[in-house]
Coordinates of C-alpha atoms and ligand atoms in Angstrom, one line a residue:
C1 CA -0.2 -0.1 0.0
S2 CA 1.7 3.5 -1.3
Y3 CA 0.4 5.4 2.0
C4 CA 1.4 2.5 4.6
S5 CA 3.2 3.9 7.5
E6 CA 7.0 2.6 8.8
I7 CA 4.5 1.0 11.7
E8 CA 2.1 -0.8 9.3
A9 CA 5.5 -1.6 7.0
S10 CA 7.0 -3.6 9.6
K11 CA 4.0 -5.4 10.2
Y12 CA 3.8 -6.5 6.5
L13 CA 7.3 -7.7 6.9
E14 CA 6.6 -10.1 9.8
K15 CA 4.0 -11.5 7.6
A16 CA 6.2 -11.8 4.4
N17 CA 8.8 -13.4 6.5
H18 CA 6.9 -15.6 7.9
E19 CA 5.5 -16.8 5.0
F20 CA 8.6 -16.7 3.0
T21 CA 9.7 -19.5 5.1
Q22 CA 7.1 -21.9 5.0
W23 CA 6.5 -21.9 1.4
T24 CA 10.5 -22.3 1.0
N25 CA 10.9 -24.6 3.4
R26 CA 8.8 -26.9 1.1
V27 CA 10.2 -25.8 -2.2
I28 CA 13.6 -26.8 -0.4
H29 CA 12.3 -30.1 0.4
A30 CA 11.4 -30.9 -3.5
N31 CA 14.6 -29.6 -4.6
W32 CA 16.5 -32.0 -2.2
N33 CA 14.3 -35.3 -2.9
W34 CA 15.0 -34.2 -6.8
L35 CA 18.6 -33.6 -6.7
T36 CA 19.1 -36.9 -4.1
N37 CA 17.2 -39.1 -6.4
L38 CA 16.9 -38.0 -10.0
T39 CA 13.6 -39.6 -11.2
N40 CA 10.9 -38.2 -13.5
E41 CA 8.4 -37.8 -10.9
N42 CA 10.8 -35.8 -8.7
A43 CA 11.6 -33.8 -11.8
E44 CA 7.8 -33.2 -12.4
K45 CA 7.1 -32.7 -8.4
K46 CA 9.9 -29.9 -8.4
L47 CA 9.3 -28.0 -11.5
A48 CA 5.5 -27.7 -10.1
I49 CA 6.3 -26.6 -6.9
N50 CA 8.9 -24.0 -8.2
L51 CA 6.0 -23.0 -10.7
E52 CA 3.9 -22.6 -7.3
F53 CA 6.4 -20.9 -5.6
S54 CA 6.9 -18.5 -8.4
K55 CA 3.3 -17.4 -8.7
F56 CA 3.6 -16.8 -4.5
L57 CA 6.9 -14.4 -4.9
K58 CA 5.0 -12.4 -7.9
C59 CA 2.5 -11.7 -5.4
M60 CA 4.1 -11.2 -2.4
W61 CA 6.7 -8.7 -5.2
E62 CA 3.5 -7.0 -6.0
E63 CA 2.6 -6.4 -2.9
T64 CA 5.8 -5.2 -1.5
V65 CA 6.9 -2.9 -4.4
K66 CA 3.8 -0.8 -3.3
Y67 CA 5.3 0.7 0.1
P68 CA 7.2 3.7 -0.4
W69 CA 10.2 1.9 1.0
S70 CA 13.0 4.6 0.0
T71 CA 11.2 7.2 2.4
Y72 CA 11.4 5.3 5.7
K73 CA 13.7 6.3 8.4
N74 CA 14.4 2.9 10.2
P75 CA 17.4 1.6 8.0
D76 CA 16.6 -2.2 8.7
I77 CA 12.9 -1.9 7.1
K78 CA 14.3 -0.3 4.5
R79 CA 17.0 -2.9 4.1
Q80 CA 14.4 -5.5 4.4
F81 CA 12.5 -4.0 1.6
K82 CA 15.4 -3.3 -0.7
L83 CA 16.1 -7.3 -0.7
M84 CA 12.6 -8.4 -0.9
S85 CA 12.0 -5.9 -4.1
V86 CA 14.3 -8.1 -6.3
L87 CA 12.3 -10.5 -8.4
G88 CA 14.8 -12.4 -9.7
T89 CA 14.5 -15.2 -12.7
D90 CA 10.6 -15.6 -11.1
A91 CA 9.9 -12.2 -13.1
L92 CA 9.8 -14.5 -16.1
P93 CA 6.1 -15.0 -17.4
E94 CA 5.4 -18.7 -16.6
D95 CA 6.2 -20.4 -20.0
K96 CA 9.2 -19.3 -20.1
L97 CA 10.7 -19.7 -16.4
K98 CA 9.2 -23.6 -16.8
K99 CA 11.6 -23.8 -19.6
L100 CA 14.5 -22.4 -18.2
D101 CA 13.5 -24.2 -15.0
E102 CA 13.3 -27.4 -17.3
I103 CA 16.9 -26.5 -18.9
V104 CA 18.8 -26.3 -15.8
S105 CA 17.0 -29.7 -14.4
E106 CA 17.9 -31.2 -17.7
M107 CA 21.6 -30.2 -17.5
E108 CA 21.7 -31.0 -14.0
S109 CA 20.0 -34.6 -14.2
L110 CA 22.3 -35.2 -17.3
Y111 CA 25.6 -34.1 -15.3
G112 CA 24.3 -36.1 -12.3
R113 CA 23.5 -39.4 -14.0
A114 CA 26.7 -39.2 -16.6
T115 CA 29.2 -42.1 -16.6
I116 CA 32.2 -42.9 -19.1
P117 CA 33.9 -46.5 -20.2
E118 CA 37.2 -47.0 -18.3
Y119 CA 40.1 -47.3 -20.2
G120 CA 41.6 -50.0 -21.9
D121 CA 39.5 -53.1 -23.2
N122 CA 38.7 -54.8 -20.1
N123 CA 36.0 -57.4 -20.4
P124 CA 33.3 -56.1 -19.0
N125 CA 34.1 -52.6 -19.5
R126 CA 33.1 -51.1 -16.5
N127 CA 31.3 -47.5 -16.2
L128 CA 32.9 -45.1 -14.2
S129 CA 31.0 -41.9 -12.1
L130 CA 33.2 -39.0 -11.1
E131 CA 32.5 -39.6 -7.8
P132 CA 34.6 -42.0 -6.6
D133 CA 35.6 -44.0 -9.9
I134 CA 37.1 -40.7 -11.9
N135 CA 38.6 -39.1 -9.3
D136 CA 40.3 -42.1 -8.1
I137 CA 42.4 -42.2 -11.4
L138 CA 42.5 -38.5 -11.4
D139 CA 44.5 -39.2 -7.9
K140 CA 46.3 -42.3 -8.6
S141 CA 46.9 -42.8 -12.2
T142 CA 50.0 -41.7 -14.1
D143 CA 49.2 -43.3 -17.4
V144 CA 48.9 -40.3 -19.9
N145 CA 46.6 -42.5 -22.2
E146 CA 44.5 -43.5 -19.3
L147 CA 44.1 -39.6 -17.7
K148 CA 43.4 -38.5 -21.3
H149 CA 41.0 -41.0 -21.9
V150 CA 39.0 -39.9 -18.7
W151 CA 39.1 -36.2 -19.4
V152 CA 38.0 -37.0 -22.9
K153 CA 35.1 -39.4 -21.9
W154 CA 33.7 -36.9 -19.2
R155 CA 33.3 -34.0 -21.6
E156 CA 31.5 -36.1 -24.2
A157 CA 29.4 -37.5 -21.4
T158 CA 28.8 -34.1 -20.1
G159 CA 29.6 -30.6 -21.9
K160 CA 28.8 -32.1 -25.4
R161 CA 25.4 -32.9 -24.3
V162 CA 24.2 -30.5 -22.9
R163 CA 25.5 -27.6 -25.6
P164 CA 21.9 -27.8 -27.6
M165 CA 20.9 -26.8 -24.9
Y166 CA 22.8 -23.8 -23.5
A167 CA 22.2 -20.9 -25.9
E168 CA 18.3 -20.7 -24.4
Y169 CA 19.3 -21.2 -21.3
V170 CA 21.4 -18.1 -21.8
K171 CA 18.7 -15.9 -23.8
L172 CA 16.2 -16.8 -21.0
S173 CA 18.5 -16.0 -18.1
N174 CA 19.1 -12.5 -20.0
E175 CA 15.5 -12.2 -20.1
A176 CA 14.8 -12.9 -16.4
A177 CA 17.9 -10.2 -15.9
R178 CA 16.4 -7.3 -17.9
L179 CA 12.8 -8.0 -16.3
N180 CA 14.8 -6.8 -12.9
N181 CA 16.3 -4.1 -14.5
Y182 CA 19.7 -5.1 -15.0
T183 CA 21.1 -5.2 -18.4
D184 CA 22.1 -9.0 -18.4
T185 CA 23.1 -11.8 -16.1
A186 CA 26.0 -10.8 -15.6
E187 CA 25.1 -7.5 -14.0
F188 CA 22.6 -9.5 -11.9
W189 CA 24.7 -12.2 -10.4
I190 CA 27.4 -9.7 -9.0
R191 CA 24.6 -7.4 -7.5
G192 CA 25.3 -8.5 -4.1
Y193 CA 28.8 -7.3 -4.0
D194 CA 28.0 -3.8 -3.8
V195 CA 30.7 -1.7 -6.0
E196 CA 30.2 -0.6 -9.0
D197 CA 33.6 -1.3 -10.2
F198 CA 33.6 -5.2 -9.1
R199 CA 34.3 -6.8 -12.1
P200 CA 37.8 -4.0 -12.3
R201 CA 38.6 -5.0 -8.8
M202 CA 38.4 -8.6 -9.4
E203 CA 40.8 -8.3 -12.3
R204 CA 43.2 -6.0 -10.0
L205 CA 43.3 -8.9 -7.3
W206 CA 44.2 -11.4 -9.9
N207 CA 46.9 -9.0 -11.1
Q208 CA 48.4 -9.0 -7.5
I209 CA 48.5 -12.5 -7.3
K210 CA 49.5 -13.4 -10.8
P211 CA 53.5 -13.3 -10.3
L212 CA 52.5 -15.8 -7.3
Y213 CA 50.4 -18.4 -9.4
L214 CA 53.4 -18.1 -12.4
Q215 CA 56.2 -19.3 -10.0
I216 CA 54.1 -22.0 -8.8
H217 CA 53.1 -22.9 -12.3
A218 CA 56.6 -22.8 -13.9
Y219 CA 57.6 -25.3 -10.8
V220 CA 54.7 -27.6 -11.4
R221 CA 55.6 -27.8 -15.3
R222 CA 59.1 -28.5 -14.4
K223 CA 58.3 -31.7 -12.2
L224 CA 55.8 -33.0 -14.3
R225 CA 58.5 -32.8 -17.5
D226 CA 60.5 -34.9 -15.0
L227 CA 58.2 -37.5 -14.9
Y228 CA 56.3 -37.6 -18.1
G229 CA 59.7 -36.3 -20.4
D230 CA 60.4 -33.6 -22.6
S231 CA 57.7 -35.1 -25.3
V232 CA 54.4 -34.3 -23.3
I233 CA 55.4 -31.3 -21.6
T234 CA 57.6 -28.7 -23.0
R235 CA 60.1 -26.3 -21.1
R236 CA 58.1 -23.1 -22.3
G237 CA 54.6 -24.5 -23.1
P238 CA 51.5 -24.3 -21.3
I239 CA 50.7 -27.7 -19.0
P240 CA 48.7 -30.4 -20.4
A241 CA 45.4 -30.1 -18.6
H242 CA 44.9 -33.7 -18.0
L243 CA 48.2 -34.2 -15.9
L244 CA 47.1 -31.7 -13.1
G245 CA 45.1 -34.3 -11.1
D246 CA 41.6 -32.6 -11.4
M247 CA 39.1 -33.0 -14.0
W248 CA 39.1 -29.0 -14.7
A249 CA 43.0 -28.5 -13.4
Q250 CA 41.1 -26.3 -10.5
S251 CA 43.1 -27.7 -8.0
W252 CA 46.3 -29.2 -7.9
E253 CA 46.6 -30.8 -4.3
R254 CA 46.5 -34.5 -5.9
L255 CA 50.0 -33.6 -7.0
D256 CA 51.4 -32.9 -3.9
D257 CA 53.6 -36.5 -3.3
F258 CA 55.2 -36.4 -6.3
T259 CA 56.4 -32.9 -6.5
R260 CA 56.5 -31.3 -3.6
P261 CA 60.1 -29.5 -2.5
Y262 CA 61.7 -31.6 -0.4
P263 CA 60.4 -35.5 -1.1
T264 CA 62.2 -36.6 2.1
I265 CA 60.7 -35.2 4.6
D266 CA 57.7 -36.7 5.9
D267 CA 54.5 -36.6 3.6
V268 CA 51.6 -34.5 5.4
N269 CA 48.9 -36.9 4.1
P270 CA 46.7 -38.3 6.5
T271 CA 44.9 -40.3 4.7
S272 CA 46.6 -43.3 5.4
A273 CA 46.1 -42.5 8.9
M274 CA 42.2 -42.3 8.3
I275 CA 42.2 -45.5 7.0
N276 CA 43.9 -47.5 9.7
Q277 CA 41.9 -45.3 12.0
N278 CA 39.0 -46.8 10.5
Y279 CA 37.4 -43.2 9.6
T280 CA 34.0 -43.7 8.0
P281 CA 32.4 -40.6 6.5
K282 CA 30.1 -39.9 9.8
K283 CA 33.6 -39.7 11.7
M284 CA 34.9 -37.5 9.3
F285 CA 31.9 -35.0 10.1
K286 CA 32.1 -35.3 13.7
V287 CA 35.3 -34.8 13.7
A288 CA 35.0 -31.6 11.8
E289 CA 32.2 -30.9 14.0
E290 CA 34.2 -31.1 17.0
F291 CA 36.6 -28.0 15.6
F292 CA 33.6 -25.8 15.5
T293 CA 32.1 -26.8 19.2
S294 CA 35.8 -26.4 20.4
L295 CA 35.6 -22.7 19.1
N296 CA 32.6 -22.2 21.1
L297 CA 30.5 -22.3 17.8
S298 CA 27.0 -24.8 17.4
A299 CA 27.1 -28.4 16.7
M300 CA 25.0 -29.6 14.7
P301 CA 21.4 -30.5 15.6
Q302 CA 20.1 -34.6 15.5
T303 CA 18.4 -33.6 12.3
F304 CA 21.5 -33.2 10.3
W305 CA 22.9 -36.7 11.2
E306 CA 19.3 -38.5 10.4
K307 CA 18.3 -36.6 7.1
S308 CA 22.1 -35.7 5.6
I309 CA 23.7 -37.7 2.7
L310 CA 27.0 -38.6 4.0
E311 CA 28.0 -41.0 1.4
K312 CA 27.2 -42.0 -1.9
P313 CA 23.5 -44.0 -1.7
N314 CA 23.4 -47.3 -3.9
G315 CA 20.8 -47.9 -6.2
R316 CA 19.6 -44.5 -7.4
D317 CA 21.0 -41.7 -9.1
L318 CA 21.7 -38.4 -7.6
V319 CA 24.2 -35.1 -8.3
C320 CA 27.3 -36.1 -6.3
H321 CA 28.2 -32.6 -6.1
A322 CA 29.1 -31.5 -2.4
S323 CA 26.4 -29.3 -1.2
A324 CA 24.7 -27.6 1.8
W325 CA 21.1 -26.7 2.5
D326 CA 19.3 -24.8 4.8
F327 CA 15.6 -26.0 4.9
Y328 CA 15.1 -22.4 6.5
D329 CA 12.7 -24.1 9.4
S330 CA 15.5 -23.1 11.6
N331 CA 16.3 -26.9 12.5
D332 CA 16.6 -28.7 9.5
F333 CA 20.2 -28.0 8.0
R334 CA 21.7 -31.0 5.6
I335 CA 25.1 -31.7 3.8
K336 CA 24.8 -33.9 0.7
Q337 CA 28.3 -35.5 -0.4
C338 CA 29.6 -38.6 -1.7
T339 CA 32.2 -38.7 0.9
S340 CA 35.4 -40.9 0.5
V341 CA 37.8 -41.4 3.1
N342 CA 40.6 -39.3 2.2
F343 CA 42.1 -35.9 3.2
M344 CA 40.7 -34.0 0.4
D345 CA 36.9 -35.2 1.1
F346 CA 37.7 -34.4 4.8
I347 CA 38.6 -31.2 3.9
T348 CA 35.6 -30.4 1.6
A349 CA 33.7 -32.0 4.9
H350 CA 34.9 -28.7 7.1
H351 CA 33.9 -26.7 3.9
E352 CA 30.4 -27.7 3.8
M353 CA 30.0 -27.9 7.3
G354 CA 31.0 -23.9 7.2
H355 CA 28.0 -23.4 5.4
I356 CA 25.7 -25.1 7.8
Q357 CA 27.7 -23.5 10.8
Y358 CA 26.7 -19.9 8.7
F359 CA 22.9 -21.7 8.6
I360 CA 22.9 -21.9 12.3
Q361 CA 24.0 -18.9 13.3
Y362 CA 22.2 -16.9 11.5
K363 CA 18.6 -18.8 11.4
D364 CA 17.0 -16.4 13.7
Q365 CA 17.3 -13.5 11.5
P366 CA 14.4 -12.4 9.6
F367 CA 14.3 -14.6 6.2
I368 CA 15.4 -12.2 3.9
Y369 CA 18.4 -11.8 5.7
R370 CA 19.4 -15.5 6.1
E371 CA 21.8 -15.7 3.8
G372 CA 25.7 -14.8 3.6
A373 CA 27.0 -11.1 3.7
N374 CA 27.7 -11.7 0.3
E375 CA 28.3 -15.1 -1.2
G376 CA 31.8 -15.1 -1.3
F377 CA 31.8 -15.2 2.7
H378 CA 29.1 -18.3 2.2
E379 CA 32.4 -20.2 0.5
A380 CA 34.8 -18.9 2.7
I381 CA 33.6 -20.2 6.5
G382 CA 34.4 -24.0 6.4
D383 CA 37.5 -23.2 4.2
T384 CA 38.9 -20.6 7.1
I385 CA 38.7 -23.5 9.2
A386 CA 40.2 -25.5 7.6
L387 CA 43.5 -23.7 7.4
S388 CA 43.9 -24.3 10.7
V389 CA 42.9 -28.2 10.5
S390 CA 45.4 -28.5 7.3
T391 CA 48.4 -27.8 9.6
P392 CA 50.5 -30.4 11.0
K393 CA 50.6 -29.3 14.1
H394 CA 46.4 -29.6 13.9
L395 CA 47.0 -32.7 12.4
H396 CA 49.1 -34.2 14.6
K397 CA 47.1 -33.1 18.2
I398 CA 44.0 -34.9 16.1
G399 CA 45.9 -38.2 15.5
L400 CA 46.0 -38.1 12.0
L401 CA 49.9 -37.2 11.6
P402 CA 52.9 -38.5 13.1
K403 CA 55.1 -35.8 14.9
T404 CA 56.5 -33.3 12.4
S405 CA 59.6 -31.5 12.2
R406 CA 59.1 -27.9 12.4
T407 CA 61.7 -27.0 9.9
Y408 CA 62.6 -24.7 6.9
E409 CA 61.7 -27.3 4.8
A410 CA 59.2 -29.0 6.3
D411 CA 57.2 -25.4 6.2
I412 CA 58.1 -25.0 2.6
N413 CA 56.3 -28.3 1.9
Y414 CA 53.6 -27.7 4.0
L415 CA 52.6 -23.9 2.2
Y416 CA 53.1 -25.8 -1.1
K417 CA 50.6 -27.8 -0.6
I418 CA 48.1 -25.3 0.4
G419 CA 49.5 -23.5 -2.6
L420 CA 48.5 -26.4 -5.0
D421 CA 44.9 -26.0 -3.1
K422 CA 44.6 -22.2 -3.0
I423 CA 46.9 -20.5 -5.0
A424 CA 46.2 -22.9 -8.3
F425 CA 42.5 -22.2 -8.0
L426 CA 42.8 -18.8 -8.1
P427 CA 42.9 -18.3 -12.4
F428 CA 40.4 -21.1 -12.6
G429 CA 37.9 -19.5 -10.0
Y430 CA 38.5 -16.1 -11.9
L431 CA 38.1 -17.6 -15.3
M432 CA 34.7 -19.4 -14.4
D433 CA 32.9 -16.3 -14.8
L434 CA 34.7 -13.9 -16.9
W435 CA 33.8 -16.5 -19.7
R436 CA 30.1 -16.6 -18.4
W437 CA 29.8 -12.8 -18.0
N438 CA 31.1 -12.7 -21.6
V439 CA 28.4 -15.3 -23.0
F440 CA 25.4 -13.4 -21.3
K441 CA 26.9 -9.7 -22.5
G442 CA 27.0 -11.2 -26.0
I443 CA 30.7 -11.0 -26.5
T444 CA 31.1 -14.8 -26.6
T445 CA 28.7 -15.9 -29.2
E446 CA 27.3 -19.2 -29.2
D447 CA 29.7 -20.5 -32.5
Q448 CA 32.7 -19.4 -30.3
Y449 CA 31.7 -20.9 -26.7
N450 CA 34.6 -23.1 -26.3
C451 CA 37.7 -22.3 -28.5
D452 CA 37.0 -18.8 -26.1
W453 CA 36.5 -20.7 -23.3
W454 CA 40.1 -22.5 -24.1
K455 CA 41.5 -19.0 -24.4
L456 CA 40.9 -18.1 -21.4
K457 CA 42.1 -21.6 -19.4
Y458 CA 45.1 -20.8 -21.7
S459 CA 45.6 -16.9 -20.8
Y460 CA 45.0 -17.1 -17.4
Q461 CA 45.7 -20.7 -16.1
G462 CA 48.3 -21.7 -18.6
I463 CA 47.2 -24.8 -19.5
E464 CA 46.1 -26.7 -22.8
P465 CA 44.0 -29.7 -23.7
P466 CA 45.2 -33.0 -24.6
V467 CA 43.5 -33.0 -27.8
T468 CA 42.5 -30.4 -29.9
R469 CA 39.0 -28.9 -29.3
S470 CA 36.7 -27.6 -31.5
E471 CA 32.8 -26.1 -31.0
K472 CA 31.6 -29.4 -31.0
D473 CA 32.4 -29.6 -27.8
F474 CA 31.3 -27.7 -25.0
D475 CA 34.0 -28.1 -22.2
P476 CA 32.6 -25.5 -19.6
G477 CA 29.4 -27.9 -19.7
S478 CA 32.1 -30.6 -18.1
K479 CA 31.7 -28.6 -14.9
Y480 CA 29.0 -28.7 -12.1
H481 CA 28.2 -24.8 -11.2
I482 CA 27.6 -24.3 -15.5
V483 CA 25.4 -27.1 -15.8
G484 CA 23.9 -25.8 -12.2
N485 CA 23.5 -22.5 -12.8
V486 CA 25.8 -21.6 -10.0
P487 CA 27.8 -18.5 -10.1
Y488 CA 31.1 -19.2 -9.9
I489 CA 33.1 -15.4 -8.9
R490 CA 32.3 -16.4 -5.0
Y491 CA 34.9 -18.9 -5.1
F492 CA 37.3 -16.5 -6.0
V493 CA 36.0 -13.8 -3.5
S494 CA 36.2 -16.9 -0.9
F495 CA 39.6 -17.9 -2.0
I496 CA 40.9 -14.3 -1.0
I497 CA 38.9 -13.2 2.0
Q498 CA 39.2 -16.9 4.0
F499 CA 42.9 -15.3 4.5
Q500 CA 41.7 -12.2 6.2
F501 CA 39.2 -14.0 7.9
H502 CA 42.0 -16.7 9.2
Q503 CA 44.6 -13.6 9.9
A504 CA 42.0 -11.9 12.0
L505 CA 40.8 -14.9 13.9
C506 CA 44.9 -15.8 14.1
E507 CA 45.3 -12.8 15.9
K508 CA 42.2 -12.9 18.4
A509 CA 43.7 -16.5 19.4
G510 CA 47.2 -15.0 19.8
Q511 CA 48.8 -16.6 17.4
F512 CA 49.4 -13.8 14.8
D513 CA 50.8 -9.9 15.4
P514 CA 50.2 -7.7 12.1
K515 CA 52.7 -5.6 13.6
N516 CA 55.5 -8.4 13.6
P517 CA 54.1 -10.5 10.9
T518 CA 57.1 -13.1 10.5
S519 CA 57.3 -13.7 14.6
K520 CA 54.1 -16.1 14.2
P521 CA 54.0 -17.4 10.8
L522 CA 50.3 -17.0 9.8
H523 CA 50.6 -20.6 7.9
E524 CA 51.8 -22.2 11.7
C525 CA 48.7 -20.7 13.3
D526 CA 45.6 -23.2 14.4
I527 CA 42.8 -21.6 16.2
Y528 CA 41.5 -25.1 17.6
Q529 CA 39.9 -24.1 21.0
S530 CA 40.1 -20.4 20.9
T531 CA 37.0 -19.6 22.5
K532 CA 37.9 -15.5 21.5
A533 CA 38.4 -16.5 18.2
G534 CA 35.0 -18.5 17.8
N535 CA 33.3 -15.7 19.5
A536 CA 34.5 -13.1 17.1
F537 CA 33.7 -15.4 14.2
K538 CA 30.3 -15.9 15.3
E539 CA 29.3 -12.4 15.8
M540 CA 30.0 -11.9 12.2
L541 CA 28.1 -14.9 11.3
K542 CA 25.4 -14.2 13.2
L543 CA 24.6 -11.3 10.7
G544 CA 23.5 -13.1 8.0
S545 CA 23.0 -10.6 5.4
S546 CA 21.7 -8.0 7.8
K547 CA 24.4 -5.6 7.1
P548 CA 26.5 -4.9 4.4
W549 CA 29.5 -7.5 3.8
F550 CA 31.9 -3.9 4.5
D551 CA 30.3 -4.0 7.7
A552 CA 30.6 -7.6 8.4
M553 CA 34.1 -7.9 7.4
E554 CA 35.2 -4.6 9.1
L555 CA 33.6 -6.6 12.3
L556 CA 35.7 -9.3 12.0
T557 CA 39.2 -7.7 10.7
G558 CA 39.1 -4.3 10.5
Q559 CA 39.2 -3.8 7.0
R560 CA 36.1 -3.1 4.7
E561 CA 37.4 -4.4 1.2
M562 CA 38.8 -7.8 -0.1
D563 CA 42.5 -7.5 0.1
A564 CA 44.9 -10.1 -1.6
G565 CA 47.9 -8.6 1.4
P566 CA 46.8 -11.6 3.7
L567 CA 47.1 -14.1 1.2
L568 CA 50.4 -13.1 -0.3
N569 CA 51.6 -12.7 3.2
Y570 CA 50.9 -16.7 4.5
F571 CA 52.4 -17.4 1.1
N572 CA 55.4 -15.5 0.7
P573 CA 58.1 -17.9 2.3
L574 CA 56.7 -20.4 -0.5
Y575 CA 57.1 -17.4 -3.2
E576 CA 60.4 -16.5 -2.3
W577 CA 61.6 -20.2 -2.5
L578 CA 60.1 -20.9 -5.7
K579 CA 61.5 -17.7 -7.2
N580 CA 65.1 -19.2 -6.3
E581 CA 64.5 -22.8 -7.4
N582 CA 63.0 -21.7 -11.0
K583 CA 65.7 -19.6 -11.2
R584 CA 68.0 -22.7 -10.1
T585 CA 66.8 -24.9 -12.7
G586 CA 66.6 -21.7 -15.0
E587 CA 62.8 -22.2 -16.0
H588 CA 60.8 -20.4 -18.3
I589 CA 58.3 -18.2 -16.1
G590 CA 55.1 -18.0 -18.2
W591 CA 54.0 -19.9 -21.2
E592 CA 54.0 -19.8 -25.0
P593 CA 52.0 -21.3 -27.7
N594 CA 52.7 -24.8 -28.2
K595 CA 50.0 -26.8 -30.4
K596 CA 46.5 -25.6 -31.8
I597 CA 44.2 -25.3 -29.2
C598 CA 41.4 -25.2 -30.7
L599 CA 39.8 -25.3 -34.3
Ligands
SLC1 C1 32.4 -27.6 -2.4 C2 31.9 -27.2 -3.0 C3 30.3 -27.0 -2.7 SE1 29.8 -25.0 -2.4 C4 32.1 -26.8 -4.5 O1 31.5 -26.6 -5.3 N1 33.0 -25.7 -4.4 C5 34.6 -25.6 -3.3 C6 36.3 -25.3 -3.9 C7 35.2 -24.3 -5.5 C8 34.1 -25.1 -5.8 C9 34.4 -26.3 -6.4 O2 34.0 -27.5 -6.2 O3 34.5 -26.1 -8.0
ZN2 ZN1 30.5 -24.1 -0.5

């Protein structure tokens, strides 16, 4: 109502928040049922309730925008109305919304069910899923032909098959963005970062980090050349994408045990200890939970243990990609993860539990505030905790590592292992949406989808495909977030701000001194059992999106913007070591074109 007072408006907000909560709980159930059991019946139920939900949202939106909220005095009421007055894709007419939902469901379902024939001519030739089968091969195999096989076959089974749907997804997505008064989906997706020059800021952050990336890239290229030979890996060319231990070459930690700087120093890999101690997926999550409770953060509610899916279920198709779910009833929170008993999945368990912890901490906020301060925050919570969990000191404390030597070499080995995950990830975390922003803006047109993708992979990651690609392929579609319509810059942001959070928490835990940053090296910090750090974290988490993210960040770190400084400070000893080592072995820093990448 256009004449309503602030008092009447706040009554409306209470009613609206309650109705949003009720409705969203039902929609989340339908989406959970489908993604964890990809039957046609569940797909139809999900599509049907999503359409009902969009009618409800449209109706609420029409009511919401009638209020003269920009004239109100109360900043909280204004903020709630501001956030509620964005309708999103539900602004599409019903037939187009249905089509968009169907396309994304079809792409996700195809991805979730994808398998590839195993390498070689075994009889019978098994069908392999990404998790755990193909990931196990990427972890253990050094057979370049087997690695090429899984790389090519996975793209045939996923990207190539979703390619025909993608252009219509882009078109409908952009129509929805325009109905929300955004020029395209790229602008719509980045609105939550609340800065005019967000994309140039990301480019600036990347340019700050690039020198560090170039050094680890040159070192890894040499170690892979030592292993696979000059015919496979050239001295000055890009690194072949199938040899980096990951389906998308996004994180290289699987290369650690045969590329680390000081190979004779004991390996920081607790997987064997986990197996010897009969760890189960549930035990992994229980150990993760205990880290959070040691900080005076919340334990998982009983329903979490009853309703989560922590292991790949038999006899049904599902999307295995790990995810955390808020059912918006302030009690039902779940993780879906096809967990294997290994260190990488143990770290992912902390990542997912970080989402749950955030859900729990802001569960009493009004509905519209129950999300991250910005999308990068949500991805950074668990990773921040994992920076403590991964330390040799902590792993030893929880019995997953024999006593470790605190020597310079052990430090460099540790920083290298973390760097294979965090540093290697940054160009990938950035280019995923660089490519999609170009697609949504029409800079990358349908006839260039794949070769533009490879231009970015070459330019930012310095990698090349094992076989020449063409526009018959659609390699972006081999990655879950592309088919699942999940924005990705959130992870690039997370990998930057998690070091700001880690540094601030370590300071609170008395394990870092900003006035003398090398006196207590940041990479040795473990905030385990520090309730001072935990309470500071909690104060930020409880806010949800009730304040602009600059205020939330300032509350914990004293900073009001994303800053690569803490990340560069954390890795500085490794950066110095890599520069010396690459100089010693005369490595070429950077890469030059090698073979034809994409026709
Ligand atoms: C673990 C999750 C679920 Se939010 C994830 O998608 N991540 C975490 C790291 C980057 C990104 C990926 O796997 O691509
Ligand atoms: Zn996440």
